[in-house]
mmCIF file of C-alpha atoms in Angstrom:
data_model
loop_
_atom_site.group_PDB
_atom_site.id
_atom_site.type_symbol
_atom_site.label_atom_id
_atom_site.label_comp_id
_atom_site.label_asym_id
_atom_site.label_seq_id
_atom_site.Cartn_x
_atom_site.Cartn_y
_atom_site.Cartn_z
ATOM 1 C CA UNK H 196 0.000 0.000 0.000
ATOM 2 C CA UNK H 197 1.365 3.191 -0.862
ATOM 3 C CA UNK H 198 1.285 6.794 0.635
ATOM 4 C CA UNK H 199 0.527 9.356 -2.076
ATOM 5 C CA UNK H 200 2.554 12.514 -2.455
ATOM 6 C CA UNK H 201 0.955 15.962 -2.538
ATOM 7 C CA UNK H 202 0.550 17.485 -5.997
ATOM 8 C CA UNK H 203 0.801 21.173 -4.980
ATOM 9 C CA UNK H 204 4.125 22.708 -3.961
ATOM 10 C CA UNK H 205 4.263 23.872 -0.354
ATOM 11 C CA UNK H 206 5.272 27.422 -1.317
ATOM 12 C CA UNK H 207 2.324 27.979 -3.658
ATOM 13 C CA UNK H 208 -0.142 26.659 -1.097
ATOM 14 C CA UNK H 209 1.292 28.790 1.712
ATOM 15 C CA UNK H 210 1.335 31.983 -0.386
ATOM 16 C CA UNK H 211 -2.340 31.464 -1.273
ATOM 17 C CA UNK H 212 -3.338 31.047 2.365
ATOM 18 C CA UNK H 213 -1.205 33.909 3.704
ATOM 19 C CA UNK H 214 -2.289 36.303 0.941
ATOM 20 C CA UNK H 215 -5.907 35.699 1.815
ATOM 21 C CA UNK H 216 -5.275 36.194 5.506
ATOM 22 C CA UNK H 217 -3.446 39.478 4.880
ATOM 23 C CA UNK H 218 -6.640 40.820 3.324
ATOM 24 C CA UNK H 219 -8.360 40.466 6.722
ATOM 25 C CA UNK H 220 -8.930 43.874 8.340
ATOM 26 C CA UNK H 221 -8.796 42.472 11.869
ATOM 27 C CA UNK H 222 -7.315 39.207 13.016
ATOM 28 C CA UNK H 223 -8.079 39.303 16.719
ATOM 29 C CA UNK H 224 -10.872 40.636 18.889
ATOM 30 C CA UNK H 225 -9.938 43.207 21.520
ATOM 31 C CA UNK H 226 -11.664 43.775 24.852
ATOM 32 C CA UNK H 227 -12.960 47.160 26.035
ATOM 33 C CA UNK H 228 -9.439 48.185 27.069
ATOM 34 C CA UNK H 229 -8.109 47.559 23.587
ATOM 35 C CA UNK H 230 -5.924 44.534 24.560
ATOM 36 C CA UNK H 231 -5.783 41.408 22.427
ATOM 37 C CA UNK H 232 -6.590 38.086 24.132
ATOM 38 C CA UNK H 233 -4.487 35.289 22.625
ATOM 39 C CA UNK H 234 -7.240 32.690 22.871
ATOM 40 C CA UNK H 235 -8.425 30.079 20.382
ATOM 41 C CA UNK H 236 -9.550 31.272 16.956
ATOM 42 C CA UNK H 237 -13.286 31.248 16.373
ATOM 43 C CA UNK H 238 -15.859 33.086 14.255
ATOM 44 C CA UNK H 239 -17.679 36.156 15.491
ATOM 45 C CA UNK H 240 -20.766 36.133 13.323
ATOM 46 C CA UNK H 241 -22.924 37.698 16.062
ATOM 47 C CA UNK H 242 -20.797 40.815 16.629
ATOM 48 C CA UNK H 243 -19.159 41.438 13.262
ATOM 49 C CA UNK H 244 -20.107 40.951 9.660
ATOM 50 C CA UNK H 245 -17.109 39.687 7.694
ATOM 51 C CA UNK H 246 -15.672 41.979 5.059
ATOM 52 C CA UNK H 247 -16.981 40.776 1.712
ATOM 53 C CA UNK H 248 -13.454 40.951 0.306
ATOM 54 C CA UNK H 249 -12.082 38.611 2.985
ATOM 55 C CA UNK H 250 -11.649 34.968 2.053
ATOM 56 C CA UNK H 251 -10.325 33.873 5.420
ATOM 57 C CA UNK H 252 -10.843 35.426 8.817
ATOM 58 C CA UNK H 253 -10.616 34.502 12.494
ATOM 59 C CA UNK H 254 -10.731 36.225 15.858
ATOM 60 C CA UNK H 255 -9.347 35.398 19.288
ATOM 61 C CA UNK H 256 -11.689 34.102 21.941
ATOM 62 C CA UNK H 257 -12.647 36.826 24.466
ATOM 63 C CA UNK H 258 -11.819 34.594 27.408
ATOM 64 C CA UNK H 259 -9.358 31.737 27.878
ATOM 65 C CA UNK H 260 -11.851 28.901 27.651
ATOM 66 C CA UNK H 261 -11.565 25.387 26.308
ATOM 67 C CA UNK H 262 -13.259 26.117 22.984
ATOM 68 C CA UNK H 263 -11.352 24.518 20.089
ATOM 69 C CA UNK H 264 -9.387 26.585 17.573
ATOM 70 C CA UNK H 265 -11.353 27.380 14.432
ATOM 71 C CA UNK H 266 -10.309 28.728 11.034
ATOM 72 C CA UNK H 267 -12.836 30.040 8.513
ATOM 73 C CA UNK H 268 -12.214 29.366 4.810
ATOM 74 C CA UNK H 269 -14.748 29.597 2.008
ATOM 75 C CA UNK H 270 -15.011 26.790 -0.522
ATOM 76 C CA UNK H 271 -13.049 28.550 -3.260
ATOM 77 C CA UNK H 272 -10.078 29.391 -1.049
ATOM 78 C CA UNK H 273 -10.039 25.896 0.454
ATOM 79 C CA UNK H 274 -9.851 24.466 -3.053
ATOM 80 C CA UNK H 275 -7.084 26.873 -4.103
ATOM 81 C CA UNK H 276 -5.132 26.025 -0.949
ATOM 82 C CA UNK H 277 -5.329 22.315 -1.728
ATOM 83 C CA UNK H 278 -7.364 21.243 1.300
ATOM 84 C CA UNK H 279 -9.025 17.913 0.569
ATOM 85 C CA UNK H 280 -11.347 16.120 2.943
ATOM 86 C CA UNK H 281 -12.408 12.549 3.674
ATOM 87 C CA UNK H 282 -15.355 11.125 5.585
ATOM 88 C CA UNK H 283 -14.409 9.280 8.782
ATOM 89 C CA UNK H 284 -15.683 5.727 8.941
ATOM 90 C CA UNK H 285 -14.823 2.059 9.421
ATOM 91 C CA UNK H 286 -11.737 0.526 7.874
ATOM 92 C CA UNK H 287 -8.907 -1.865 8.509
ATOM 93 C CA UNK H 288 -5.510 -1.653 10.169
ATOM 94 C CA UNK H 289 -2.826 -3.857 8.660
ATOM 95 C CA UNK H 290 0.388 -5.025 10.269
ATOM 96 C CA UNK H 291 3.192 -5.465 7.789
ATOM 97 C CA UNK H 292 6.505 -7.297 7.815
ATOM 98 C CA UNK H 293 9.399 -5.657 5.961
ATOM 99 C CA UNK H 294 11.651 -8.021 3.993
ATOM 100 C CA UNK H 295 14.156 -7.792 1.149
ATOM 101 C CA UNK H 296 15.266 -9.894 -1.788
ATOM 102 C CA UNK H 297 16.171 -10.078 -5.472
ATOM 103 C CA UNK H 298 14.420 -10.751 -8.755
ATOM 104 C CA UNK H 299 15.088 -14.023 -10.553
ATOM 105 C CA UNK H 300 13.894 -15.889 -13.630
ATOM 106 C CA UNK H 301 11.619 -18.862 -12.835
ATOM 107 C CA UNK H 302 13.342 -22.134 -13.796
ATOM 108 C CA UNK H 303 10.583 -23.083 -16.249
ATOM 109 C CA UNK H 304 11.358 -19.933 -18.255
ATOM 110 C CA UNK H 305 15.020 -20.827 -18.872
ATOM 111 C CA UNK H 306 15.643 -23.202 -21.785
ATOM 112 C CA UNK H 307 18.936 -24.639 -23.003
ATOM 113 C CA UNK H 308 18.875 -25.775 -26.632
ATOM 114 C CA UNK H 309 20.963 -28.775 -27.750
ATOM 115 C CA UNK H 310 21.349 -30.442 -31.132
ATOM 116 C CA UNK H 311 19.052 -33.437 -31.615
ATOM 117 C CA UNK H 312 21.693 -35.337 -33.626
ATOM 118 C CA UNK H 313 25.463 -34.796 -33.742
ATOM 119 C CA UNK H 314 26.608 -32.878 -36.782
ATOM 120 C CA UNK H 315 28.163 -29.771 -38.284
ATOM 121 C CA UNK H 316 26.640 -26.329 -37.717
ATOM 122 C CA UNK H 317 25.954 -24.918 -41.188
ATOM 123 C CA UNK H 318 23.992 -21.759 -40.305
ATOM 124 C CA UNK H 319 23.220 -19.617 -37.230
ATOM 125 C CA UNK H 320 20.404 -17.063 -37.397
ATOM 126 C CA UNK H 321 20.391 -15.452 -33.919
ATOM 127 C CA UNK H 322 22.826 -13.787 -31.568
ATOM 128 C CA UNK H 323 22.954 -12.895 -27.872
ATOM 129 C CA UNK H 324 20.229 -10.402 -26.974
ATOM 130 C CA UNK H 325 18.009 -11.165 -29.952
ATOM 131 C CA UNK H 326 14.302 -11.668 -29.264
ATOM 132 C CA UNK H 327 12.932 -14.935 -30.599
ATOM 133 C CA UNK H 328 9.431 -16.214 -31.250
ATOM 134 C CA UNK H 329 8.169 -19.668 -30.448
ATOM 135 C CA UNK H 330 9.162 -22.154 -33.206
ATOM 136 C CA UNK H 331 11.630 -19.692 -34.748
ATOM 137 C CA UNK H 332 14.655 -21.253 -36.501
ATOM 138 C CA UNK H 333 17.850 -20.725 -34.492
ATOM 139 C CA UNK H 334 20.361 -22.757 -36.502
ATOM 140 C CA UNK H 335 20.766 -25.355 -39.239
ATOM 141 C CA UNK H 336 22.794 -28.515 -38.552
ATOM 142 C CA UNK H 337 24.001 -31.216 -40.967
ATOM 143 C CA UNK H 338 23.645 -34.648 -39.393
ATOM 144 C CA UNK H 339 26.772 -36.844 -39.315
ATOM 145 C CA UNK H 340 24.730 -39.976 -39.910
ATOM 146 C CA UNK H 341 22.265 -38.956 -42.616
ATOM 147 C CA UNK H 342 24.290 -36.068 -44.025
ATOM 148 C CA UNK H 343 20.999 -34.241 -44.249
ATOM 149 C CA UNK H 344 20.396 -30.835 -42.658
ATOM 150 C CA UNK H 345 17.761 -30.197 -40.019
ATOM 151 C CA UNK H 346 16.589 -27.011 -38.297
ATOM 152 C CA UNK H 347 16.981 -26.229 -34.605
ATOM 153 C CA UNK H 348 13.912 -24.274 -33.429
ATOM 154 C CA UNK H 349 13.028 -22.321 -30.283
ATOM 155 C CA UNK H 350 10.465 -24.018 -28.008
ATOM 156 C CA UNK H 351 9.557 -20.711 -26.293
ATOM 157 C CA UNK H 352 9.265 -17.000 -26.982
ATOM 158 C CA UNK H 353 11.995 -15.050 -25.246
ATOM 159 C CA UNK H 354 15.484 -13.624 -25.603
ATOM 160 C CA UNK H 355 18.799 -15.271 -26.457
ATOM 161 C CA UNK H 356 20.755 -15.075 -23.203
ATOM 162 C CA UNK H 357 23.773 -17.100 -24.299
ATOM 163 C CA UNK H 358 25.191 -18.620 -27.480
ATOM 164 C CA UNK H 359 27.810 -21.374 -27.467
ATOM 165 C CA UNK H 360 27.871 -22.207 -31.171
ATOM 166 C CA UNK H 361 29.614 -21.036 -34.336
ATOM 167 C CA UNK H 362 29.310 -22.003 -37.980
ATOM 168 C CA UNK H 363 31.482 -25.013 -38.877
ATOM 169 C CA UNK H 364 31.712 -26.373 -35.343
ATOM 170 C CA UNK H 365 30.788 -29.938 -34.473
ATOM 171 C CA UNK H 366 27.872 -30.215 -32.079
ATOM 172 C CA UNK H 367 28.282 -32.259 -28.947
ATOM 173 C CA UNK H 368 26.231 -32.632 -25.789
ATOM 174 C CA UNK H 369 26.734 -29.032 -24.664
ATOM 175 C CA UNK H 370 23.909 -26.463 -25.029
ATOM 176 C CA UNK H 371 24.139 -24.355 -28.178
ATOM 177 C CA UNK H 372 21.780 -21.590 -26.975
ATOM 178 C CA UNK H 373 20.222 -20.450 -23.711
ATOM 179 C CA UNK H 374 16.838 -18.739 -24.046
ATOM 180 C CA UNK H 375 14.968 -16.896 -21.290
ATOM 181 C CA UNK H 376 11.504 -15.421 -20.989
ATOM 182 C CA UNK H 377 11.289 -12.383 -18.670
ATOM 183 C CA UNK H 378 7.540 -11.760 -18.956
ATOM 184 C CA UNK H 379 7.177 -13.128 -15.429
ATOM 185 C CA UNK H 380 9.846 -12.864 -12.735
ATOM 186 C CA UNK H 381 10.151 -14.149 -9.207
ATOM 187 C CA UNK H 382 10.846 -11.889 -6.286
ATOM 188 C CA UNK H 383 12.824 -14.152 -3.946
ATOM 189 C CA UNK H 384 12.417 -12.666 -0.466
ATOM 190 C CA UNK H 385 14.665 -13.691 2.421
ATOM 191 C CA UNK H 386 12.660 -14.703 5.504
ATOM 192 C CA UNK H 387 14.815 -15.150 8.603
ATOM 193 C CA UNK H 388 13.905 -17.507 11.499
ATOM 194 C CA UNK H 389 12.274 -14.830 13.689
ATOM 195 C CA UNK H 390 9.657 -14.232 10.965
ATOM 196 C CA UNK H 391 9.401 -17.753 9.584
ATOM 197 C CA UNK H 392 6.024 -18.618 11.118
ATOM 198 C CA UNK H 393 4.452 -15.284 10.181
ATOM 199 C CA UNK H 394 5.031 -15.674 6.452
ATOM 200 C CA UNK H 395 2.938 -18.259 4.624
ATOM 201 C CA UNK H 396 1.918 -19.015 1.021
ATOM 202 C CA UNK H 397 -1.127 -17.029 -0.065
ATOM 203 C CA UNK H 398 -0.370 -13.889 1.950
ATOM 204 C CA UNK H 399 -0.623 -10.595 0.104
ATOM 205 C CA UNK H 400 2.641 -8.768 -0.461
ATOM 206 C CA UNK H 401 3.584 -5.384 -1.899
ATOM 207 C CA UNK H 402 6.890 -5.327 -3.804
ATOM 208 C CA UNK H 403 8.808 -2.058 -4.166
ATOM 209 C CA UNK H 404 11.015 -2.008 -7.256
ATOM 210 C CA UNK H 405 12.704 1.333 -7.936
ATOM 211 C CA UNK H 406 9.818 3.214 -6.328
ATOM 212 C CA UNK H 407 7.074 1.327 -8.166
ATOM 213 C CA UNK H 408 4.741 -0.859 -6.086
ATOM 214 C CA UNK H 409 3.644 -4.249 -7.443
ATOM 215 C CA UNK H 410 0.855 -6.033 -5.551
ATOM 216 C CA UNK H 411 0.922 -9.815 -5.557
ATOM 217 C CA UNK H 412 0.905 -12.776 -3.152
ATOM 218 C CA UNK H 413 3.373 -15.342 -1.853
ATOM 219 C CA UNK H 414 3.351 -18.380 -4.133
ATOM 220 C CA UNK H 415 5.664 -20.624 -2.104
ATOM 221 C CA UNK H 416 8.103 -20.731 0.799
ATOM 222 C CA UNK H 417 11.150 -22.973 0.336
ATOM 223 C CA UNK H 418 14.420 -23.575 2.222
ATOM 224 C CA UNK H 419 17.520 -21.652 1.258
ATOM 225 C CA UNK H 420 20.411 -23.429 -0.409
ATOM 226 C CA UNK H 421 23.791 -24.409 1.031
ATOM 227 C CA UNK H 422 22.727 -24.097 4.656
ATOM 228 C CA UNK H 423 21.665 -20.455 4.408
ATOM 229 C CA UNK H 424 19.954 -19.196 7.622
ATOM 230 C CA UNK H 425 16.728 -18.165 5.911
ATOM 231 C CA UNK H 426 13.937 -19.462 3.720
ATOM 232 C CA UNK H 427 12.860 -17.935 0.417
ATOM 233 C CA UNK H 428 9.356 -16.629 -0.141
ATOM 234 C CA UNK H 429 8.715 -16.532 -3.879
ATOM 235 C CA UNK H 430 6.373 -13.966 -5.402
ATOM 236 C CA UNK H 431 5.415 -13.957 -9.096
ATOM 237 C CA UNK H 432 5.555 -10.515 -10.756
ATOM 238 C CA UNK H 433 4.307 -9.627 -14.224
ATOM 239 C CA UNK H 434 7.028 -7.949 -16.280
ATOM 240 C CA UNK H 435 5.310 -7.379 -19.617
ATOM 241 C CA UNK H 436 6.744 -3.833 -19.836
ATOM 242 C CA UNK H 437 10.263 -5.146 -19.292
ATOM 243 C CA UNK H 438 11.164 -2.568 -16.635
ATOM 244 C CA UNK H 439 12.397 -5.251 -14.214
ATOM 245 C CA UNK H 440 15.489 -7.386 -14.671
ATOM 246 C CA UNK H 441 16.866 -10.507 -12.977
ATOM 247 C CA UNK H 442 19.208 -9.593 -10.131
ATOM 248 C CA UNK H 443 17.463 -6.323 -9.263
ATOM 249 C CA UNK H 444 17.102 -5.632 -5.535
ATOM 250 C CA UNK H 445 13.573 -5.240 -4.143
ATOM 251 C CA UNK H 446 11.967 -4.508 -0.792
ATOM 252 C CA UNK H 447 8.573 -5.819 0.247
ATOM 253 C CA UNK H 448 5.783 -5.402 2.768
ATOM 254 C CA UNK H 449 4.032 -8.652 3.682
ATOM 255 C CA UNK H 450 0.486 -8.355 5.039
ATOM 256 C CA UNK H 451 0.918 -10.224 8.314
ATOM 257 C CA UNK H 452 -2.354 -9.231 9.987
ATOM 258 C CA UNK H 453 -5.512 -7.316 9.075
ATOM 259 C CA UNK H 454 -7.892 -6.024 11.753
ATOM 260 C CA UNK H 455 -11.245 -4.398 10.972
ATOM 261 C CA UNK H 456 -11.986 -1.368 13.179
ATOM 262 C CA UNK H 457 -14.995 0.911 13.527
ATOM 263 C CA UNK H 458 -13.275 4.249 12.853
ATOM 264 C CA UNK H 459 -10.074 5.123 10.971
ATOM 265 C CA UNK H 460 -8.499 8.238 9.465
ATOM 266 C CA UNK H 461 -5.610 8.727 7.086
ATOM 267 C CA UNK H 462 -2.304 9.292 8.877
ATOM 268 C CA UNK H 463 -1.544 12.472 6.961
ATOM 269 C CA UNK H 464 -4.594 14.100 8.564
ATOM 270 C CA UNK H 465 -3.050 13.898 12.042
ATOM 271 C CA UNK H 466 -1.245 16.949 13.426
ATOM 272 C CA UNK H 467 0.310 17.754 16.813
ATOM 273 C CA UNK H 468 -0.953 20.942 18.488
ATOM 274 C CA UNK H 469 -0.288 21.960 22.107
ATOM 275 C CA UNK H 470 1.027 18.461 22.797
ATOM 276 C CA UNK H 471 -2.162 16.814 21.538
ATOM 277 C CA UNK H 472 -2.955 14.834 18.411
ATOM 278 C CA UNK H 473 -5.585 16.802 16.490
ATOM 279 C CA UNK H 474 -7.650 16.480 13.336
ATOM 280 C CA UNK H 475 -9.196 19.408 11.486
ATOM 281 C CA UNK H 476 -12.922 18.696 11.211
ATOM 282 C CA UNK H 477 -14.851 20.530 8.472
ATOM 283 C CA UNK H 478 -18.343 21.861 9.125
ATOM 284 C CA UNK H 479 -19.428 24.188 6.347
ATOM 285 C CA UNK H 480 -16.661 26.781 6.050
ATOM 286 C CA UNK H 481 -15.398 26.131 9.587
ATOM 287 C CA UNK H 482 -12.273 24.016 10.159
ATOM 288 C CA UNK H 483 -12.012 23.009 13.814
ATOM 289 C CA UNK H 484 -8.839 21.597 15.379
ATOM 290 C CA UNK H 485 -10.226 18.730 17.435
ATOM 291 C CA UNK H 486 -8.160 16.566 19.788
ATOM 292 C CA UNK H 487 -8.510 12.836 19.146
ATOM 293 C CA UNK H 488 -7.369 9.664 20.857
ATOM 294 C CA UNK H 489 -5.424 7.563 18.340
ATOM 295 C CA UNK H 490 -5.111 3.791 18.527
ATOM 296 C CA UNK H 491 -3.371 1.276 16.303
ATOM 297 C CA UNK H 492 -1.722 2.412 13.088
ATOM 298 C CA UNK H 493 -0.202 0.740 10.051
ATOM 299 C CA UNK H 494 1.657 3.678 8.540
ATOM 300 C CA UNK H 495 -1.255 4.657 6.311
ATOM 301 C CA UNK H 496 -4.348 4.595 8.522
ATOM 302 C CA UNK H 497 -4.831 5.155 12.251
ATOM 303 C CA UNK H 498 -7.632 3.879 14.446
ATOM 304 C CA UNK H 499 -9.481 6.604 16.403
ATOM 305 C CA UNK H 500 -10.912 5.819 19.865
ATOM 306 C CA UNK H 501 -12.363 9.225 20.688
ATOM 307 C CA UNK H 502 -12.805 12.831 19.587
ATOM 308 C CA UNK H 503 -14.253 12.013 16.165
ATOM 309 C CA UNK H 504 -17.497 10.405 15.022
ATOM 310 C CA UNK H 505 -18.195 8.263 11.981
ATOM 311 C CA UNK H 506 -19.623 10.350 9.158
ATOM 312 C CA UNK H 507 -17.763 13.545 10.074
ATOM 313 C CA UNK H 508 -15.644 15.147 7.369
ATOM 314 C CA UNK H 509 -11.974 15.803 8.143
ATOM 315 C CA UNK H 510 -9.065 17.394 6.265
ATOM 316 C CA UNK H 511 -6.688 14.789 4.844
ATOM 317 C CA UNK H 512 -4.529 16.674 2.330
ATOM 318 C CA UNK H 513 -2.494 19.707 3.445
ATOM 319 C CA UNK H 514 -3.893 19.848 6.978
ATOM 320 C CA UNK H 515 -0.449 21.078 8.058
ATOM 321 C CA UNK H 516 -1.290 24.455 6.472
ATOM 322 C CA UNK H 517 -4.162 24.918 8.916
ATOM 323 C CA UNK H 518 -1.892 24.031 11.823
ATOM 324 C CA UNK H 519 0.732 26.502 10.607
ATOM 325 C CA UNK H 520 -1.860 29.282 10.402
ATOM 326 C CA UNK H 521 -3.043 28.619 13.960
ATOM 327 C CA UNK H 522 0.518 28.755 15.246
ATOM 328 C CA UNK H 523 1.263 31.912 13.271
ATOM 329 C CA UNK H 524 -1.874 33.605 14.595
ATOM 330 C CA UNK H 525 -1.088 32.670 18.189
ATOM 331 C CA UNK H 526 -4.285 30.694 18.481
ATOM 332 C CA UNK H 527 -2.589 27.658 19.958
ATOM 333 C CA UNK H 528 -1.725 27.944 23.644
ATOM 334 C CA UNK H 529 -1.528 25.838 26.793
ATOM 335 C CA UNK H 530 -4.394 26.164 29.266
#
């Protein structure tokens, strides 16, 4: 499972938000003595009509209460700033095991071609690196017994990996060509003893090859060779595009456990404010920093035990901009 990167540059997003806030004629409410109270940001719809040219505004709370910090953003500005929301609800928390390995060609996709009858090689039509089709002629050999020529054909489609034959040579029992098919590769993952009983055939696995994630499952688990202190979990990967090669290093996340929970949020939505884990909950044009009680996490989703209800809409993308604005405005403080 993969975490997605943000599409908007940080600088552009921040300039949009700050520019809008600079248009605000007043950022904090003052008491009768003209002193600003650095309380939590909240709207003041009852006492002040917002300037029609403002796209974001907030005021300080008139007393140091426990009301949550609130930022007001209209729909257009929220979209320009890159704030994207999700609806909180049930989901699953997965525990993963990190392992490493290399890509290899499955044995049934490696073919060594020998002459059917001893003879003299009269013609060779392929070289190392050439692609070949199934039943394509590779060479012509003149039989020593019949003195008649016969064709040596490829039993598979693939690529010529090795050639051990030249025109005029006498064929023996050695292979003349080695052909391989790379359309499917194995990821051979090393599983050490401490993880041996947590990795089984059939488990889902996510292979990372040069930053690209390939989802598959474990086909088999077999002992290592020559007394190696690990077993090999083999995972079949489609390689029709040819962007993977035998010998390439890969990392993998094995799905070891999956637990269904009643309420989850995306990890990127979580922010730390005043020593608490908070989520920005959207209600209309109000974005409220609400403290939550997180539970189990798998690096992508986090279980929530309190502070958020199923069905509520929260900010997932770029929630850090809202946190930064609260800190800049002095709305975050210890009670």
